Coordinates of C-alpha atoms and ligand atoms in Angstrom, one line a residue:
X1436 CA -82.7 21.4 16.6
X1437 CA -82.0 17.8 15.0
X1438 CA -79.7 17.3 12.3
X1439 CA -81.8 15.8 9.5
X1440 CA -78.9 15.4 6.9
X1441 CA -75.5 16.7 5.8
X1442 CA -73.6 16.4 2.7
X1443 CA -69.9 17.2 1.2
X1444 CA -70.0 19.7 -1.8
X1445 CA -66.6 19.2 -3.5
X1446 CA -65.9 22.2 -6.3
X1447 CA -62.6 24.1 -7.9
X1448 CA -64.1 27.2 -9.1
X1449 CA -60.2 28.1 -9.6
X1450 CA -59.3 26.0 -7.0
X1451 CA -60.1 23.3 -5.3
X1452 CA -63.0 23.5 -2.0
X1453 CA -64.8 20.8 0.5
X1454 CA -67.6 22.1 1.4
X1455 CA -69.6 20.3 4.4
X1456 CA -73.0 21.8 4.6
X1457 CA -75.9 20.5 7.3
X1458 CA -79.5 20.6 7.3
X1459 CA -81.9 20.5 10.6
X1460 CA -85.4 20.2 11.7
X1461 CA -85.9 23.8 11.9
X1462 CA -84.8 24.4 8.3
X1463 CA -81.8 26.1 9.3
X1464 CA -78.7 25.1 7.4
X1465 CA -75.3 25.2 8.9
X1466 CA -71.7 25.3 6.4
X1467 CA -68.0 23.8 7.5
X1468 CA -65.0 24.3 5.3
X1469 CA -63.1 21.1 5.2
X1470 CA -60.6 22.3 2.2
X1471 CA -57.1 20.3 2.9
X1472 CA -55.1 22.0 0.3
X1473 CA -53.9 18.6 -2.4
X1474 CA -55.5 16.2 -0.1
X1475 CA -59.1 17.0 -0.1
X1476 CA -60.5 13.6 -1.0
X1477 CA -59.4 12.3 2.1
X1478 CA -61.2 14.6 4.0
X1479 CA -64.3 14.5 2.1
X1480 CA -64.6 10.6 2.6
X1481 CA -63.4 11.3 5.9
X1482 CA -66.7 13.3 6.5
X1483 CA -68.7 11.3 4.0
X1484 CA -67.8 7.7 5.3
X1485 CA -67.4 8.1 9.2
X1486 CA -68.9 11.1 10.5
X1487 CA -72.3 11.8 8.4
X1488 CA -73.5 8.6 9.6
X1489 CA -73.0 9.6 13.4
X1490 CA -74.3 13.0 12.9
X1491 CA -77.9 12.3 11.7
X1492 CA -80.5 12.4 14.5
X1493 CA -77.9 14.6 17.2
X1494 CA -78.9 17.7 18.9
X1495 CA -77.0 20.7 16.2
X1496 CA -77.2 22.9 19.7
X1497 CA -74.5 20.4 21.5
X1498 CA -71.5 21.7 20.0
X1499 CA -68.4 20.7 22.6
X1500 CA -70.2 17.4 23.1
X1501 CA -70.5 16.9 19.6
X1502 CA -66.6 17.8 18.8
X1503 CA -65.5 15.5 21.9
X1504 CA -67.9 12.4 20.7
X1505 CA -65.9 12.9 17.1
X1506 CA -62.3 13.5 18.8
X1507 CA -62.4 11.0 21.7
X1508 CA -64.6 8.4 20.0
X1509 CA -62.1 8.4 16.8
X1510 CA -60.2 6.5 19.0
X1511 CA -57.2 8.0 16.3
X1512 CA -56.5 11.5 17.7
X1513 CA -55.6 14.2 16.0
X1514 CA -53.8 14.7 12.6
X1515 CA -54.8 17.2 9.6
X1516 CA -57.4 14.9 8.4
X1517 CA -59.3 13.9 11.4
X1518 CA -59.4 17.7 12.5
X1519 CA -60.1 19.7 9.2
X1520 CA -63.1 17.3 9.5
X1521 CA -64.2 17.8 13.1
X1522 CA -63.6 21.5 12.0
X1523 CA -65.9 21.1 9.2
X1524 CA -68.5 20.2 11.3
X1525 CA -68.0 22.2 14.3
X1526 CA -68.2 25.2 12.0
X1527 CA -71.3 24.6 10.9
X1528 CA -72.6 23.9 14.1
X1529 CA -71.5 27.2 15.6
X1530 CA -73.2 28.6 12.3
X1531 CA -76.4 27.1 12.8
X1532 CA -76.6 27.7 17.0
X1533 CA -75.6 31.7 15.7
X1534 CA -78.4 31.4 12.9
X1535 CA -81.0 30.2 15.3
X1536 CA -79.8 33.1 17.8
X1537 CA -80.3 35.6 15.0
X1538 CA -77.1 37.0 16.0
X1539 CA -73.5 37.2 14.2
X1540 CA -71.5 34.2 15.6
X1541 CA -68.8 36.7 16.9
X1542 CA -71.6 37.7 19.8
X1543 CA -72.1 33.8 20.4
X1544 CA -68.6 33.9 21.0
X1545 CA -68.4 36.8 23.5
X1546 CA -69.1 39.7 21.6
X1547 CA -66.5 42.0 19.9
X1548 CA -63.2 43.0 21.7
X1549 CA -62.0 45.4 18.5
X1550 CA -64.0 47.5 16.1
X1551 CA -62.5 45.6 13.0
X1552 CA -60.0 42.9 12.1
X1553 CA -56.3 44.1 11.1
X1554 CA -55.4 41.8 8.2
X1555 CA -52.1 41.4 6.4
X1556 CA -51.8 41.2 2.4
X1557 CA -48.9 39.3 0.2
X1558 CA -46.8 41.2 -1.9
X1559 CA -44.7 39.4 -4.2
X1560 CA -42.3 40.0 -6.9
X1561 CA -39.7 38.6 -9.4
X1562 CA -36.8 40.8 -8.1
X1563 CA -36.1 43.3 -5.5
X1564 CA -37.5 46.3 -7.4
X1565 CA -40.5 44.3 -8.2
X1566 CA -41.5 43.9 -4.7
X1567 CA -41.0 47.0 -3.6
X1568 CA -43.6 48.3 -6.2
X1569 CA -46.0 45.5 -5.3
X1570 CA -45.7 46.6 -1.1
X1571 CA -46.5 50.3 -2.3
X1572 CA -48.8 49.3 -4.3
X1573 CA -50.7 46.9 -1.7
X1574 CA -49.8 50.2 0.7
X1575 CA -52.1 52.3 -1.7
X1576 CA -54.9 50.0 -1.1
X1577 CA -54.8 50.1 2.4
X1578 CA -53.1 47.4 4.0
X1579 CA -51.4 48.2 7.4
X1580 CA -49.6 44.7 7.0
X1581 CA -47.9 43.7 4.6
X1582 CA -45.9 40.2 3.7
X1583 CA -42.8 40.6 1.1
X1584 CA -41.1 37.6 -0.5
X1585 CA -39.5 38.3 -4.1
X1586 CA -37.5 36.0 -6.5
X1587 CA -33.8 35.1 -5.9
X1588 CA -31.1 35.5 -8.2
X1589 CA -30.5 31.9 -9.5
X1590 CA -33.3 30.0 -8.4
X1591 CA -35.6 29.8 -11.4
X1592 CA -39.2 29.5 -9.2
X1593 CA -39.5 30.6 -5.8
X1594 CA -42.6 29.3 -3.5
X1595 CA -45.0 32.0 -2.4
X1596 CA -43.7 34.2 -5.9
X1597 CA -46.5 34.1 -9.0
X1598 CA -44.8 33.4 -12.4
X1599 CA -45.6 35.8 -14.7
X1600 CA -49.0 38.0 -14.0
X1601 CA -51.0 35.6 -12.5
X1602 CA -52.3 35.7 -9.2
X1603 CA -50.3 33.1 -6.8
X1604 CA -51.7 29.8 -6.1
X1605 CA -49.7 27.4 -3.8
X1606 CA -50.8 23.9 -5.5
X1607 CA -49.3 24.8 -8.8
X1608 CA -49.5 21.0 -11.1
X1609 CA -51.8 17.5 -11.1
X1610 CA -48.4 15.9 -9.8
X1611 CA -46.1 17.8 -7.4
X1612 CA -43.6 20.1 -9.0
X1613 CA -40.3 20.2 -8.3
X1614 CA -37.9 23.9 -7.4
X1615 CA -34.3 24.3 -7.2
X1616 CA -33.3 25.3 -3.8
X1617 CA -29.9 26.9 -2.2
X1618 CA -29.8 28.7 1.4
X1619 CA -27.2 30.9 0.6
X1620 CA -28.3 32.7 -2.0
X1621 CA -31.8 33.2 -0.3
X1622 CA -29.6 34.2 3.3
X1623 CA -27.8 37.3 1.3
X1624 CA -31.3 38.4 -0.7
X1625 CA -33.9 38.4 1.7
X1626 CA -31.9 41.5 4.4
X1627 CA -31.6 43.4 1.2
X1628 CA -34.9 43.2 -0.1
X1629 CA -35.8 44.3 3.6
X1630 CA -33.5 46.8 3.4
X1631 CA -35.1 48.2 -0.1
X1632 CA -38.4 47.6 1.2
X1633 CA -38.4 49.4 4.4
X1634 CA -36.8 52.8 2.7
X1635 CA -39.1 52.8 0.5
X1636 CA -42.7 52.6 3.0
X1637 CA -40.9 53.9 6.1
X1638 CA -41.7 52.7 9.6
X1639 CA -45.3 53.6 10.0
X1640 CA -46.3 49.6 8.4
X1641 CA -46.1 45.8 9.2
X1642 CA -43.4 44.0 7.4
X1643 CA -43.8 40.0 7.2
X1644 CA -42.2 37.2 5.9
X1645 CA -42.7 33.3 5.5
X1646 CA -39.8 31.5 5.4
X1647 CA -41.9 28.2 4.3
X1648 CA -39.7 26.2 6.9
X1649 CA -36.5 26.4 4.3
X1650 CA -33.4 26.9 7.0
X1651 CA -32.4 24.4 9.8
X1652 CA -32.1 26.6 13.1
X1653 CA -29.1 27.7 13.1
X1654 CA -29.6 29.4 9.7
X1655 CA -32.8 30.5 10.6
X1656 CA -31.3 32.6 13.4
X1657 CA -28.6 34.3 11.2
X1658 CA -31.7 35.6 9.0
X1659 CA -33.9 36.5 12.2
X1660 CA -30.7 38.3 13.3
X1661 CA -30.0 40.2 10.1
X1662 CA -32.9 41.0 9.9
X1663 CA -33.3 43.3 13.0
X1664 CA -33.2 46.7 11.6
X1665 CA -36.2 45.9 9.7
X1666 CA -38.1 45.5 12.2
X1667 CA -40.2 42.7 11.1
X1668 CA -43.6 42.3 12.5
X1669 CA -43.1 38.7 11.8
X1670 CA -40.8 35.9 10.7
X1671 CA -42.9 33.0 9.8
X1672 CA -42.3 29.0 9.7
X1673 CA -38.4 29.6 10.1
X1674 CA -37.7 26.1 10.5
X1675 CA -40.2 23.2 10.5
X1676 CA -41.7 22.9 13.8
X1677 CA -42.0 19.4 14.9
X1678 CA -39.1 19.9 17.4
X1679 CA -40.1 23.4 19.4
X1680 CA -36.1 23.1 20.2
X1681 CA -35.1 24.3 17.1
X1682 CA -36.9 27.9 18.0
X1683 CA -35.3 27.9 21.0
X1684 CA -31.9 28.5 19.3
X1685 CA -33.2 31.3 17.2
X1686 CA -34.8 33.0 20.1
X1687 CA -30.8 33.2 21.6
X1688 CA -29.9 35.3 19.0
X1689 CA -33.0 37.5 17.7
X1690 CA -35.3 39.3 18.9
X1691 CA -36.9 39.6 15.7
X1692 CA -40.9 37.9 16.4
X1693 CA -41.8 34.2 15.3
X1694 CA -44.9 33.0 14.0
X1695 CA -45.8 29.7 13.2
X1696 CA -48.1 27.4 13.1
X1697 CA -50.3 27.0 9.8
X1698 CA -49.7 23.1 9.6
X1699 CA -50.6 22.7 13.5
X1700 CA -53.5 20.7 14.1
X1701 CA -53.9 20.8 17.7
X1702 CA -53.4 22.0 21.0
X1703 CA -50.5 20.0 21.1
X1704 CA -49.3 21.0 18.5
X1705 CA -48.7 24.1 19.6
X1706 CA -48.2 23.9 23.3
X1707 CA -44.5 23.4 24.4
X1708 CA -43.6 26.8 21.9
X1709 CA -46.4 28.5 23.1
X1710 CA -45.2 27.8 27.2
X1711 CA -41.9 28.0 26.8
X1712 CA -42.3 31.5 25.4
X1713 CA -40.3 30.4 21.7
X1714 CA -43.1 31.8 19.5
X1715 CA -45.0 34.9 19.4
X1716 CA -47.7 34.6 17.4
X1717 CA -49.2 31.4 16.3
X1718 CA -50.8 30.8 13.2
X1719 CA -53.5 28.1 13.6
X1720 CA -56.5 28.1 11.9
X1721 CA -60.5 27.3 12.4
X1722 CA -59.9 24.8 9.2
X1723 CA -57.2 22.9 10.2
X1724 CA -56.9 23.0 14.1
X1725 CA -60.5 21.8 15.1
X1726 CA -62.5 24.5 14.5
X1727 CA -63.7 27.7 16.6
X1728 CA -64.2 25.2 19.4
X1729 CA -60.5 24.3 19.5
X1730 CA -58.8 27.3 18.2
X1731 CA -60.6 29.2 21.2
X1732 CA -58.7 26.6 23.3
X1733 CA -55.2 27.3 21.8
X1734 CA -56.3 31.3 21.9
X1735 CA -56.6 31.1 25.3
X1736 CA -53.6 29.1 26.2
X1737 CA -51.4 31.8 24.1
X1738 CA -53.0 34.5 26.1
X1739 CA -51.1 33.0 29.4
X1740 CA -48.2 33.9 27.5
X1741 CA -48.8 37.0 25.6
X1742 CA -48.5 35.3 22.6
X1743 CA -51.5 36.5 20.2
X1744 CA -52.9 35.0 16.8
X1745 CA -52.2 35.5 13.5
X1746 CA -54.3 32.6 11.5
X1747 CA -53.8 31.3 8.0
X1748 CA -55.5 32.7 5.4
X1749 CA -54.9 31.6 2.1
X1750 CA -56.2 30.8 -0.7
X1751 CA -56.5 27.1 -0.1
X1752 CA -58.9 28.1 2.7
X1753 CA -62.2 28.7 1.5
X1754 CA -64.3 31.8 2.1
X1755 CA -66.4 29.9 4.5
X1756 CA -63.1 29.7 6.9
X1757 CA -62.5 33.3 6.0
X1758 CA -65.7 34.4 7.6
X1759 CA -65.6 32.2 10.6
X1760 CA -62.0 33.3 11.1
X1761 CA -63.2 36.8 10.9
X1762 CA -66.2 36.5 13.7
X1763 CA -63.2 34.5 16.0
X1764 CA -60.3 37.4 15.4
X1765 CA -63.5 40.3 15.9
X1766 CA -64.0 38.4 19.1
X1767 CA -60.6 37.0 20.7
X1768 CA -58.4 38.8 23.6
X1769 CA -55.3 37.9 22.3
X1770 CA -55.9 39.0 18.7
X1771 CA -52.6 40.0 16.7
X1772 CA -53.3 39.9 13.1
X1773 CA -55.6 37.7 9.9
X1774 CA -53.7 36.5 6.5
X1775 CA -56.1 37.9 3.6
X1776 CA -55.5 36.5 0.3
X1777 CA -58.2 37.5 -1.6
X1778 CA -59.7 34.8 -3.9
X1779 CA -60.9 34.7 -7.0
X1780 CA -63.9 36.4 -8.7
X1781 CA -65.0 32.3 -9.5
X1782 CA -64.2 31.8 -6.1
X1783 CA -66.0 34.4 -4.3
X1784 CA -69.4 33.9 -6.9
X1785 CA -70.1 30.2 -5.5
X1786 CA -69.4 31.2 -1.9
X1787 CA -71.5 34.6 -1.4
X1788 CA -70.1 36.4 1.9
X1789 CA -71.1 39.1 4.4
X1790 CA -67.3 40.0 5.5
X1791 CA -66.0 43.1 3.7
X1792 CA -62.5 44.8 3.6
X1793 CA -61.9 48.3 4.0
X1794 CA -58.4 49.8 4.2
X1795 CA -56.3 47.6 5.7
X1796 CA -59.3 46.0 8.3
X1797 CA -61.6 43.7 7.8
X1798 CA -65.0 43.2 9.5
X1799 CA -67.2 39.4 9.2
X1800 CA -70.7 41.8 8.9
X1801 CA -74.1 41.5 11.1
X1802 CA -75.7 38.4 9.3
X1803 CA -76.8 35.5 11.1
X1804 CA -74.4 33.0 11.5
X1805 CA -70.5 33.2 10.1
X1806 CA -72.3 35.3 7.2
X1807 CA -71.2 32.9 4.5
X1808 CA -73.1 30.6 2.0
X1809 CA -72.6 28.3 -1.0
X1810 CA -74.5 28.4 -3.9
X1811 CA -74.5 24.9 -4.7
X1812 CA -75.6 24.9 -8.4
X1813 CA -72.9 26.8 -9.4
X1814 CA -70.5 25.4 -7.7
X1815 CA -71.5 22.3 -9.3
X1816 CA -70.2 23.8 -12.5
X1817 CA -66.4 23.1 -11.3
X1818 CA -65.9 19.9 -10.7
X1819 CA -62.6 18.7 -8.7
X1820 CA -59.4 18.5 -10.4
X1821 CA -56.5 17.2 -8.7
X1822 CA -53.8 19.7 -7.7
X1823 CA -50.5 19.4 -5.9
X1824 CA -48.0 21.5 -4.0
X1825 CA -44.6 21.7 -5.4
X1826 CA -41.7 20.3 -3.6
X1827 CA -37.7 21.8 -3.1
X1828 CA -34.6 19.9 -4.2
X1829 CA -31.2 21.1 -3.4
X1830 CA -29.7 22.6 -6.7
X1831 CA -26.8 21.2 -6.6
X1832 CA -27.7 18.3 -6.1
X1833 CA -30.9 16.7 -6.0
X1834 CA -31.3 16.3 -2.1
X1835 CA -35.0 16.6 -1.3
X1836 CA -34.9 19.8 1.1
X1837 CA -37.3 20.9 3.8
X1838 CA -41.4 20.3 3.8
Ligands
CS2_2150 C1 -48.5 30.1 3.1 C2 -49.5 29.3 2.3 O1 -50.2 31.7 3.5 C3 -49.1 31.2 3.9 O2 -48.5 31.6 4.8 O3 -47.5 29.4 3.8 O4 -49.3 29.7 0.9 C4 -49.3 27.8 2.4 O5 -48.1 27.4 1.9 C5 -50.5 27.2 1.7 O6 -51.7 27.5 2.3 C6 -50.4 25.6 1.7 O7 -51.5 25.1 1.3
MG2151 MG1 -47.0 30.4 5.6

C-alpha cells in the first residue's frame, strides 16, 4: 500500500485543528491530528515542508520504520513540534494498516483488555457553591470521574474556570492574555472547595484536580497534604516538571496520587518520574508524545512501575486524537483513566466519529480504523484564526509566574 499523497487541513470550527490526512494506492485514506494548541502553524509547515516530501512513494504498512526514519533522520530529536508531527502521521498510518485489516485499530493493537473506557469530565465554577452544583450535575450525567477547579476569592479569572456561561476554552485571545495570580489565596480555597465537594457526592466518585503547574514544590506538597481527606484520585501538574526532583519532595509528605504529564513529548520526558516511582499516573497523549507508536512505549515502561495512564484530552485535541486515544486506552494493560472534554457541536460536524459516551465510559466503536473522519468541505468553511493561551502574573506585582 503506497502513499500517493498527503495534505494538512487547517480549520477552527470553534477552535483551531491540523488536520494531516493521507491517501494510498489502494484508495484507503489514513487521518493524524497534528493540533498544537496556539502554535499550530508550526506544525503544519512542519508536516507540509519536511515530512510530505519524504512520505510520497513509502510503504503506509511500515509504521515503526516510518516513525524512526522521521525521528532519527530529523537529526533534531524530540520537542512538541517535531513529535505532534511524527504523531500526525503515525496516526494515520495505524488508521490506514487498521482500515486495510477491516478491523478497529484497538484489535491491531492487541485487542481489548476492558469492556469500555472510564473517562473523567471538568466541572468548573465561579465559587465554591458553584462547583459543587456543576460536579452533581456532571454526577447526574454519568461521570464516575470527575475534575473540580472553581474561582478564587480575589483573583478576577482563574485558568481552567469559563467566564460567564460559556463553555471553557484554554486559548482565550489573538495575543496572550494576562491573569492575576497569588498562592495563598488559591492554598486556603482549594481544601475547602474539596471539603464542600466531597460532602456533597460522598465517596463512591473520582475527585481530580489540575493545578496547571502554579506552586514550586514545597507548596505543592502543603496542598497534596491538605488535601488527604479528600481522597483525590488525582493531583495534576503540581509543579512544572522539567526537574522530576521537585515531585520527589511532594511524595515525602503526601500520599495524595500525582499525575502529570500533558506537555511531555517523549519517553524521556517522562522516564526518571516514571522509575523513580514520583508519579502515578502520567498524562501523555497520542498528539503530542509521538503517537500510538510511542505512547505504547511510555505505557509499557509505566507498567514496570504500576504507574497507569491518564491521557489529555481537551479541547485543543481534535476528535481525531480522541478516537485514537480511545482504541489505545480500550487496548492498554496499564489503563487508569481518559480526559473527555466534549467539543463543540461545530467541532464534532466537520470531524464525524464512531466513539460514543455512555454514563461515565466511553467506547472508540467497531469501524475500520480509529473510527474518525473529516469532512473537508466543511471544514473549509472555518478558516484559522490565531489564538493564544493566557499567561499568570503575580498580583502584586507583576512577576511573570509559572508556565
Ligand atoms: C488542561 C488543558 O486538560 C487539561 O488538563 O491542563 O486545558 C491544557 O491547559 C490545554 O490543553 C492547553 O492547551
Ligand atoms: Mg492539565
Amino acid at each position: 500500500m503506497k502513499i500517493t499523497a498527503a495534505r494538512v487541513i487547517v480549520c477552527s470550527p470553534g477552535r483551531n485543528f491540523v488536520t494531516l490526512k493521507i491517501e494510498t494506492d489502494q484508495g484507503l485514506t489514513g487521518l493524524g491530528d497534528a493540533t498544537l494548541n496556539g502554535r499550530e502553524l508550526a506544525v503544519a509547515s512542519y508536516l507540509q515542508d519536511h515530512v510530505i516530501p519524504c512520505l510520497i512513494g513509502r510503504d503506509a504498512h511500515r509504521i515503526e520504520d516510518t516513525w524512526q526514519v522521521l525521528y532519527r533522520g530529523a537529526y533534531w530529536r524530540r520537542g512538541p513540534v517535531t513529535m505532534s508531527a511524527i504523531a500526525a502521521v503515525d496516526t494515520a498510518l495505524w488508521d490506514l494498516k487498521a482500515k486495510a485489516a477491516g478491523m478497529p485499530l484497538y484489535q491491531l493493537l492487541g485487542g481489548a483488555s476492558r469492556e469500555r473506557v472510564m473517562v473523567y469530565c471538568h466541572a468548573n465554577g465561579r465559587d465554591i457553591e458553584h462547583t459543587v452544583d456543576e460536579v452533581l450535575r456532571h454526577r447526574e450525567m454519568g461521570y464516575v470521574a470527575i475534575r473540580a477547579q472553581s474561582g478564587v476569592p480575589g483573583l478576577a479569572k482563574v485558568y481552567g474556570v469559563a467566564s460567564g456561561d460559556q463553555p471553557y476554552e484554554p486559548a482565550d485571545a489573538d495575543l496572550p492574555s494576562e491573569h492575576a495570580w497569588a498562592t495563598e489565596p488559591y492554598l486556603r480555597h482549594v481544601p475547602r472547595l474539596f471539603d464542600a465537594v466531597r460532602r456533597a457526592v460522598g465517596d463512591e466518585v473520582h475527585l481530580l484536580h489540575d493545578v496547571h503547574h502554579r506552586l514550586t514544590p514545597i507548596e505543592a506538597a502543603r496542598l497534596a497534604k491538605d488535601l488527604e481527606p479528600y481522597r483525590l484520585f488525582w493531583l495534576e501538574d503540581a509543579t512544572p516538571a522539567e526537574n522530576p526532583d521537585g515531585f520527589r519532595l511532594i511524595r515525602q509528605h503526601s500520599t495524595t496520587p500525582l499525575a502529570v504529564g500533558e506537555v511531555f513529548n517523549s519517553l524521556w520526558d517522562c522516564k526518571a518520574l516514571i522509575e523513580q516511582q514520583l508519579i502515578d499516573y502520567i498524562r501523555a497523549t497520542v498528539v503530542h508524545a509521538g503517537g500510538i507508536t510511542h505512547l505504547r512505549r511510555i505505557a509499557d515502561l509505566a507498567a514496570l512501575y504500576q504507574v497507569r495512564t491518564g491521557c489529555h484530552g481537551a479541547t485543543d485535541l481534535s476528535p481525531v486524537c480522541m478516537g485514537a486515544a480511545l482504541h489505545f486506552g480500550l487496548s492498554v494493560s496499564n489503563f487508569g483513566v481518559q480526559e473527555h472534554m466534549p467539543h463543540s457541536a461545530e467541532t464534532d460536524a466537520v470531524f464525524p466519529h464512531a466513539y460514543r459516551f455512555d454514563a461515565g465510559y466511553m467506547h472508540p466503536g467497531e469501524v475500520p480504523g480509529h473510527g474518525v473522519e473529516i469532512d473537508e468541505a466543511l471544514a473549509a468553511r472555518y478558516p484559522y484564526r490565531r489564538a493564544y493561551l493566557p499567561v499568570n502574573r503575580l498580583q502584586h506585582d507583576g512577576t511573570l509566574w509559572h508556565w
